[in-house]
Tab-separated table of C-alpha atoms in Angstrom:
chain	number	residue	atom	x	y	z
A	1	MET	CA	-8.259	32.729	1.512
A	2	SER	CA	-6.826	36.109	0.642
A	3	CYS	CA	-5.166	34.537	-2.478
A	4	ARG	CA	-8.454	32.986	-3.566
A	5	LEU	CA	-10.192	36.422	-2.963
A	6	SER	CA	-7.532	38.588	-4.802
A	7	ARG	CA	-8.183	36.319	-7.810
A	8	LEU	CA	-11.957	37.318	-7.670
A	9	THR	CA	-11.585	41.072	-7.079
A	10	THR	CA	-9.584	43.351	-5.512
A	11	ASP	CA	-12.287	46.027	-5.458
A	12	PHE	CA	-12.772	47.042	-1.976
A	13	THR	CA	-16.481	48.014	-2.317
A	14	ILE	CA	-17.383	44.540	-3.907
A	15	ILE	CA	-15.505	42.722	-1.223
A	16	VAL	CA	-17.520	44.679	1.681
A	17	GLU	CA	-20.822	43.877	-0.066
A	18	GLY	CA	-19.973	40.358	-0.111
A	19	LEU	CA	-19.009	40.195	3.523
A	20	ASN	CA	-22.394	42.224	4.205
A	21	LYS	CA	-24.187	38.942	2.760
A	22	SER	CA	-22.472	36.763	5.245
A	23	LYS	CA	-24.792	35.096	7.684
A	24	SER	CA	-22.115	33.911	10.046
A	25	GLY	CA	-21.810	37.136	12.252
A	26	LEU	CA	-18.093	36.729	12.720
A	27	LEU	CA	-17.296	40.079	11.214
A	28	GLU	CA	-18.794	43.735	11.720
A	29	ILE	CA	-18.182	46.630	9.312
A	30	SER	CA	-17.828	50.083	10.226
A	31	GLU	CA	-20.639	52.509	9.303
A	32	ASP	CA	-18.546	54.093	6.523
A	33	LYS	CA	-17.717	50.637	5.283
A	34	SER	CA	-13.878	51.377	5.646
A	35	LYS	CA	-13.167	49.381	8.567
A	36	ILE	CA	-13.667	45.588	9.515
A	37	ARG	CA	-13.444	43.863	12.634
A	38	ARG	CA	-14.095	40.627	14.549
A	39	SER	CA	-17.623	40.903	16.487
A	40	PRO	CA	-17.178	41.213	20.101
A	41	SER	CA	-20.085	38.991	20.769
A	42	LYS	CA	-17.889	36.000	19.095
A	43	PRO	CA	-14.181	36.453	20.706
A	44	LEU	CA	-11.432	34.295	19.504
A	45	PRO	CA	-11.594	31.253	21.525
A	46	GLU	CA	-8.923	29.688	23.401
A	47	PHE	CA	-6.359	27.289	21.346
A	48	GLU	CA	-7.582	23.975	22.907
A	49	GLU	CA	-11.112	25.040	22.916
A	50	TYR	CA	-10.626	25.988	19.361
A	51	LYS	CA	-8.920	22.884	18.358
A	52	THR	CA	-11.508	20.728	19.867
A	53	SER	CA	-14.516	22.508	18.356
A	54	ILE	CA	-12.737	22.059	14.726
A	55	LYS	CA	-12.062	18.362	15.380
A	56	VAL	CA	-15.595	17.454	16.452
A	57	ARG	CA	-17.193	19.034	13.473
A	58	SER	CA	-14.749	17.792	10.767
A	59	VAL	CA	-15.822	15.171	8.434
A	60	TYR	CA	-14.072	13.327	5.867
A	61	VAL	CA	-15.958	12.596	2.459
A	62	LYS	CA	-14.693	10.699	-0.498
A	63	GLY	CA	-16.289	10.131	-4.116
A	64	PHE	CA	-15.534	13.298	-6.075
A	65	PRO	CA	-14.031	13.209	-9.499
A	66	THR	CA	-10.496	14.216	-9.353
A	67	SER	CA	-11.461	16.951	-12.058
A	68	ALA	CA	-13.928	18.590	-9.658
A	69	THR	CA	-13.259	22.258	-8.622
A	70	LEU	CA	-13.573	23.885	-5.207
A	71	ASP	CA	-16.856	25.718	-6.610
A	72	GLU	CA	-18.386	22.719	-7.513
A	73	ILE	CA	-17.688	21.112	-4.360
A	74	LYS	CA	-19.041	23.915	-2.356
A	75	ASP	CA	-22.214	24.045	-4.384
A	76	TRP	CA	-22.579	20.234	-3.528
A	77	PHE	CA	-22.125	20.876	0.099
A	78	ASP	CA	-24.442	24.052	0.308
A	79	GLU	CA	-27.235	21.517	-0.790
A	80	ASN	CA	-26.316	19.201	2.072
A	81	GLY	CA	-25.263	21.325	5.024
A	82	PRO	CA	-23.735	24.530	6.233
A	83	VAL	CA	-20.126	24.354	6.278
A	84	GLU	CA	-17.385	26.810	7.313
A	85	ASN	CA	-14.473	25.239	5.691
A	86	ILE	CA	-13.349	22.724	2.962
A	87	GLN	CA	-10.089	21.104	2.397
A	88	MET	CA	-9.276	19.438	-1.104
A	89	ARG	CA	-6.750	16.722	-0.151
A	90	ARG	CA	-4.040	16.479	-2.835
A	91	THR	CA	-1.141	14.440	-3.597
A	92	LEU	CA	2.417	15.842	-3.576
A	93	GLN	CA	2.192	16.402	-7.135
A	94	ARG	CA	-0.832	18.746	-6.402
A	95	GLN	CA	-3.494	16.377	-7.953
A	96	PHE	CA	-6.803	16.234	-6.142
A	97	LYS	CA	-7.445	13.068	-4.842
A	98	GLY	CA	-11.287	12.919	-4.937
A	99	SER	CA	-11.669	13.305	-0.899
A	100	VAL	CA	-12.171	16.303	1.343
A	101	PHE	CA	-12.116	17.307	5.005
A	102	VAL	CA	-14.914	19.669	5.763
A	103	VAL	CA	-15.529	21.592	8.696
A	104	PHE	CA	-19.535	22.108	9.441
A	105	ASN	CA	-20.857	25.120	11.505
A	106	SER	CA	-21.948	22.857	14.344
A	107	LEU	CA	-21.747	19.400	15.603
A	108	ASP	CA	-25.324	18.702	14.922
A	109	SER	CA	-25.196	19.669	11.407
A	110	ALA	CA	-21.939	17.463	10.970
A	111	THR	CA	-23.848	14.766	12.853
A	112	LYS	CA	-26.893	14.710	10.583
A	113	PHE	CA	-24.750	14.822	7.499
A	114	VAL	CA	-22.509	11.961	8.752
A	115	GLU	CA	-25.815	9.763	9.616
A	116	THR	CA	-27.657	10.691	6.294
A	117	GLN	CA	-27.884	7.619	4.094
A	118	GLY	CA	-27.440	7.317	0.306
A	119	LEU	CA	-25.698	10.504	-0.167
A	120	LYS	CA	-24.315	10.972	-4.015
A	121	TYR	CA	-22.340	13.157	-6.008
A	122	LYS	CA	-23.963	12.968	-9.180
A	123	GLU	CA	-23.978	9.141	-9.793
A	124	THR	CA	-21.256	8.253	-7.229
A	125	ASP	CA	-22.056	6.845	-3.914
A	126	MET	CA	-19.866	8.905	-1.082
A	127	ILE	CA	-17.762	7.444	1.265
A	128	ILE	CA	-18.450	9.773	4.794
A	129	LEU	CA	-17.255	9.275	7.960
A	130	PHE	CA	-16.055	11.763	10.937
A	131	LYS	CA	-12.643	12.822	10.494
A	132	GLU	CA	-11.469	11.178	13.874
A	133	ALA	CA	-13.284	7.945	12.991
A	134	TYR	CA	-11.061	7.976	9.377
A	135	PHE	CA	-7.954	8.493	11.292
A	136	GLN	CA	-8.882	5.566	13.551
A	137	LYS	CA	-9.972	3.325	10.657
A	138	LYS	CA	-6.413	4.435	8.891
A	139	ALA	CA	-4.608	3.266	12.152
A	140	GLU	CA	-6.161	0.137	12.152
A	141	GLU	CA	-5.362	-0.556	8.641
A	142	LYS	CA	-1.687	0.216	9.327
A	143	LYS	CA	-1.790	-1.789	12.395
A	144	GLN	CA	-3.036	-4.797	10.438
A	145	HIS	CA	-0.680	-4.217	7.707
A	146	LYS	CA	2.242	-4.260	10.141
A	147	ALA	CA	0.845	-7.305	11.515
A	148	LYS	CA	0.738	-9.032	8.268
A	149	ASN	CA	4.222	-8.028	7.070
A	150	LYS	CA	5.454	-9.587	10.522
A	151	LYS	CA	3.699	-12.829	9.831
A	152	ASN	CA	5.317	-12.704	5.952
A	153	ASP	CA	8.820	-12.499	7.818
A	154	LYS	CA	8.046	-15.386	9.972
A	155	GLU	CA	7.111	-17.405	7.088
A	156	GLN	CA	10.015	-16.664	5.101
A	157	GLN	CA	12.233	-17.522	8.097
A	158	LYS	CA	10.181	-20.908	8.266
A	159	ASN	CA	10.650	-21.254	4.784
A	160	THR	CA	14.712	-20.645	4.862
A	161	GLN	CA	14.707	-23.147	7.883
A	162	ASP	CA	12.691	-25.692	5.515
A	163	ILE	CA	15.452	-25.455	3.079
A	164	LEU	CA	18.324	-25.422	5.222
A	165	GLY	CA	16.742	-28.042	7.441
A	166	THR	CA	18.974	-28.926	10.437
A	167	LYS	CA	22.151	-27.730	8.849
A	168	SER	CA	23.809	-24.341	9.033
A	169	PHE	CA	24.048	-22.115	6.112
A	170	GLU	CA	27.822	-22.783	6.022
A	171	GLU	CA	27.019	-26.597	6.148
A	172	ARG	CA	24.752	-26.599	3.321
A	173	THR	CA	27.070	-25.160	0.922
A	174	GLU	CA	28.696	-28.617	1.015
A	175	CYS	CA	25.842	-30.130	-0.539
A	176	LEU	CA	26.126	-27.831	-3.716
A	177	LEU	CA	27.234	-29.387	-7.148
A	178	LYS	CA	27.992	-27.347	-9.999
A	179	PHE	CA	27.856	-28.497	-13.467
A	180	ALA	CA	28.881	-27.217	-17.136
A	181	GLY	CA	29.485	-28.253	-20.637
A	182	ASP	CA	28.260	-27.977	-24.213
A	183	LEU	CA	24.918	-28.938	-23.248
A	184	THR	CA	22.020	-29.328	-25.766
A	185	ASP	CA	18.831	-27.039	-25.620
A	186	GLN	CA	16.915	-30.250	-25.093
A	187	THR	CA	18.714	-30.480	-21.511
A	188	CYS	CA	16.314	-30.333	-18.738
A	189	ARG	CA	15.877	-30.913	-15.040
A	190	GLU	CA	14.749	-34.613	-15.610
A	191	ASP	CA	18.023	-35.478	-17.136
A	192	MET	CA	19.657	-34.834	-13.776
A	193	HIS	CA	17.014	-37.051	-11.947
A	194	GLU	CA	18.216	-39.895	-14.152
A	195	ILE	CA	21.734	-39.520	-13.011
A	196	PHE	CA	20.951	-38.968	-9.161
A	197	SER	CA	18.439	-40.251	-6.871
A	198	THR	CA	15.538	-38.126	-6.819
A	199	ARG	CA	15.255	-38.649	-3.281
A	200	ASP	CA	18.625	-36.969	-2.779
A	201	ILE	CA	17.971	-33.762	-4.958
A	202	GLN	CA	16.478	-30.837	-3.238
A	203	TRP	CA	16.516	-28.272	-5.612
A	204	ILE	CA	17.957	-27.778	-9.257
A	205	ASP	CA	19.001	-24.383	-10.195
A	206	PHE	CA	18.933	-24.727	-14.183
A	207	ILE	CA	17.219	-23.087	-17.363
A	208	ARG	CA	16.709	-25.095	-20.251
A	209	GLY	CA	19.052	-24.140	-23.250
A	210	ALA	CA	21.845	-22.896	-20.435
A	211	LYS	CA	25.195	-24.503	-20.542
A	212	GLU	CA	25.568	-24.507	-16.719
A	213	GLY	CA	23.614	-24.815	-13.787
A	214	ASN	CA	23.568	-26.018	-9.937
A	215	ILE	CA	22.047	-28.662	-7.785
A	216	LEU	CA	21.367	-28.579	-4.215
A	217	PHE	CA	21.246	-31.931	-2.445
A	218	LYS	CA	19.913	-33.120	0.891
A	219	THR	CA	23.243	-34.287	1.805
A	220	ASN	CA	27.033	-34.301	1.205
A	221	ALA	CA	27.249	-33.665	-2.750
A	222	LYS	CA	30.836	-35.027	-3.050
A	223	GLU	CA	29.550	-38.389	-1.777
A	224	ILE	CA	26.457	-38.283	-3.930
A	225	LEU	CA	28.691	-37.397	-6.920
A	226	GLU	CA	31.050	-40.307	-6.523
A	227	LYS	CA	28.024	-42.860	-5.726
A	228	ALA	CA	26.568	-41.659	-9.065
A	229	LYS	CA	30.017	-42.166	-10.883
A	230	GLU	CA	30.064	-45.839	-9.717
A	231	GLY	CA	26.568	-46.397	-11.201
A	232	HIS	CA	27.427	-44.898	-14.333
A	233	ALA	CA	31.054	-46.557	-15.300
A	234	GLY	CA	32.699	-43.334	-13.820
A	235	LYS	CA	31.246	-41.028	-16.355
A	236	LEU	CA	28.049	-38.697	-16.005
A	237	LEU	CA	26.770	-37.394	-19.421
A	238	LEU	CA	23.768	-35.452	-19.857
A	239	ARG	CA	22.291	-36.329	-23.327
A	240	GLY	CA	25.223	-37.625	-24.521
A	241	LYS	CA	27.437	-34.418	-23.740
A	242	GLU	CA	30.167	-34.396	-21.604
A	243	VAL	CA	29.797	-32.415	-18.424
A	244	THR	CA	32.252	-31.027	-15.808
A	245	TRP	CA	30.891	-31.690	-12.211
A	246	GLU	CA	32.645	-29.719	-9.464
A	247	MET	CA	32.197	-28.875	-5.839
A	248	VAL	CA	31.598	-25.229	-5.150
A	249	GLU	CA	33.354	-23.530	-2.423
A	250	GLY	CA	33.707	-20.062	-0.530
A	251	GLU	CA	31.856	-16.819	-1.582
A	252	GLU	CA	30.733	-18.626	-4.942
A	253	ALA	CA	28.823	-21.380	-2.704
A	254	LYS	CA	27.131	-18.834	-0.627
A	255	THR	CA	25.913	-16.657	-3.484
A	256	ILE	CA	24.379	-19.748	-5.135
A	257	LEU	CA	22.931	-21.179	-2.228
A	258	LYS	CA	21.349	-17.494	-1.504
A	259	LYS	CA	19.959	-17.622	-4.885
A	260	ILE	CA	18.502	-20.899	-4.402
A	261	ILE	CA	16.871	-20.076	-1.209
A	262	GLU	CA	15.116	-16.893	-2.801
A	263	ASP	CA	13.939	-19.127	-5.742
A	264	GLN	CA	12.474	-21.566	-3.616
A	265	GLN	CA	10.882	-18.916	-1.206
A	266	GLU	CA	9.303	-17.360	-4.309
A	267	SER	CA	8.116	-20.611	-5.641
A	268	MET	CA	6.440	-21.451	-2.067
A	269	ASN	CA	4.905	-18.302	-2.152
A	270	LYS	CA	3.238	-18.706	-5.726
A	271	GLN	CA	1.875	-21.812	-4.669
A	272	ARG	CA	0.392	-20.352	-1.517
A	273	SER	CA	-1.311	-17.546	-3.588
A	274	LYS	CA	-2.469	-20.061	-6.324
A	275	ALA	CA	-4.258	-22.118	-3.589
A	276	ARG	CA	-5.538	-19.236	-1.644
A	277	ARG	CA	-7.337	-17.983	-5.003
A	278	GLY	CA	-8.491	-21.547	-5.498
A	279	ARG	CA	-10.045	-21.471	-2.190
A	280	GLY	CA	-11.799	-18.293	-2.838
A	281	LYS	CA	-13.625	-19.323	-6.182
A	282	GLY	CA	-17.224	-20.291	-5.883
A	283	ARG	CA	-19.557	-22.307	-8.234
A	284	GLY	CA	-18.538	-21.904	-11.841
A	285	GLY	CA	-15.094	-20.960	-11.096
A	286	LYS	CA	-15.862	-17.528	-10.242
A	287	GLY	CA	-15.208	-15.647	-7.070
A	288	GLY	CA	-17.539	-13.519	-5.138
A	289	GLY	CA	-19.051	-10.370	-6.199
A	290	GLY	CA	-16.819	-7.710	-6.949
A	291	PRO	CA	-15.880	-4.603	-4.733
A	292	GLN	CA	-18.888	-2.434	-3.633
A	293	ARG	CA	-18.961	1.101	-2.367
A	294	VAL	CA	-19.331	1.413	1.244
A	295	GLN	CA	-20.742	4.301	3.257
A	296	PHE	CA	-18.994	4.375	6.425
A	297	GLN	CA	-20.906	5.818	9.329
A	298	GLY	CA	-18.444	7.286	11.832
A	299	LYS	CA	-18.874	8.542	15.494
A	300	LYS	CA	-17.160	10.653	17.744
A	301	THR	CA	-13.818	9.365	18.798
A	302	THR	CA	-10.568	10.372	20.180
A	303	PHE	CA	-7.641	10.782	18.004
A	304	GLU	CA	-4.502	13.012	17.297
A	305	ASP	CA	-5.134	15.439	14.792
A	306	GLU	CA	-2.739	14.462	12.288
A	307	ASP	CA	-2.791	12.155	9.433
A	308	SER	CA	-0.986	8.862	9.547
A	309	ASP	CA	1.273	9.899	6.915
A	310	GLY	CA	2.527	12.784	8.493
A	311	ILE	CA	2.697	14.954	5.375
A	312	GLN	CA	0.739	18.476	5.072
A	313	GLU	CA	-0.076	20.843	2.712
A	314	THR	CA	-1.351	24.405	2.407
A	315	GLU	CA	-4.940	24.777	3.236
A	316	GLU	CA	-7.273	25.621	0.375
A	317	PRO	CA	-10.822	27.077	2.454
A	318	THR	CA	-13.756	28.278	0.647
A	319	ALA	CA	-14.302	32.015	0.137
A	320	THR	CA	-16.872	32.043	2.838
A	321	SER	CA	-14.456	30.999	5.700
A	322	PRO	CA	-12.759	33.642	7.732
A	323	LYS	CA	-10.780	30.945	9.440
A	324	LYS	CA	-7.334	29.418	8.543
A	325	ARG	CA	-6.781	25.691	9.733
A	326	ALA	CA	-4.101	23.185	8.753
A	327	LEU	CA	-6.287	20.224	7.875
A	328	GLU	CA	-4.117	18.533	5.334
A	329	GLU	CA	-2.997	15.050	5.015
A	330	ILE	CA	-1.279	12.862	2.185
A	331	GLU	CA	-2.267	9.343	1.657
A	332	SER	CA	0.495	7.250	0.341
A	333	GLY	CA	0.764	3.860	-1.814
A	334	GLU	CA	2.924	1.281	-3.183
A	335	GLU	CA	2.861	0.541	-6.484
A	336	PRO	CA	2.296	-2.819	-7.629
A	337	ALA	CA	5.518	-5.078	-7.610
A	338	ALA	CA	6.450	-5.814	-11.166
A	339	LYS	CA	5.493	-9.348	-12.389
A	340	GLN	CA	8.693	-11.889	-12.390
A	341	SER	CA	9.308	-14.371	-15.082
A	342	LYS	CA	8.867	-17.804	-14.821
A	343	THR	CA	11.809	-20.055	-14.489
A	344	GLU	CA	12.249	-23.899	-14.680
A	345	ASN	CA	13.601	-23.686	-11.052
A	346	GLU	CA	11.804	-26.176	-9.080
A	347	SER	CA	12.384	-28.546	-5.972
A	348	GLY	CA	12.974	-32.243	-6.888
A	349	ASP	CA	10.702	-33.092	-4.101
A	350	GLN	CA	7.823	-31.595	-5.939
């Protein structure tokens, strides 16, 4: 507050005149206007009592433009209820996030503000709820996100088990066959299926135009290779080109198998995502309505007076507030994962 006040003026006379206009009754000014003290009728409360008082009167409000200033936000609140403190929530880069924590002068005024329907800042619908309710909502979202991640981990483990079947990772390396040669640009996975029985192939790791690739069979690769040679007069060609076929062992086999498992999991995830999008479409191939703004109506709850992210920043109160509080929190978000390019890695079972 003192920093912001000093930017406005350092003239003591002007400061005293401004304090005289305050309606809070918190401060008293001496007759000669040279001294200021806290009013004896409003003694400093006990810490826990003060903390509780602040908590129940604090409200979360979102919907301001990120370009809004503290004075503009204060003017809006002056029209909607008397407030003691406004905290502009910012990112680590000090950018305003468009939301604030505000402390009203009483629980009644805070409740009336939260329960008021249809509040707008200019043309924007505001999201409003008690600060404690906001923390509770964020904690529930975090809990759901954690549960979702746990479910995804289980699905990935199941996918790996589907790929490995009843065999261990080491046993599965015996099902790998590596091939290489001066292959034409037209060589594709279908050529492998013509040489080997489709029911024996589980996955083909090959991109059109490459000179080498790998095949994961459901059973022992060496036995399948010998059987295929018997059926093709001992010579296995791909589009008329000679090919070297060899078993893979050791660390090389583990590296190839690990990549195949990851590729198949990615393919499965894409198929599930596509299926979910298909189920979500309505008539005419369009999904439901777009996102709508919602005004959350909160109520008094019990929650720790900390943000879920655990990051705090310096408070920025209004010029009318004589109190100093730490009411900050930073919200974090993950950037969307980069889109991955399509490959021709697919299962022979599909």
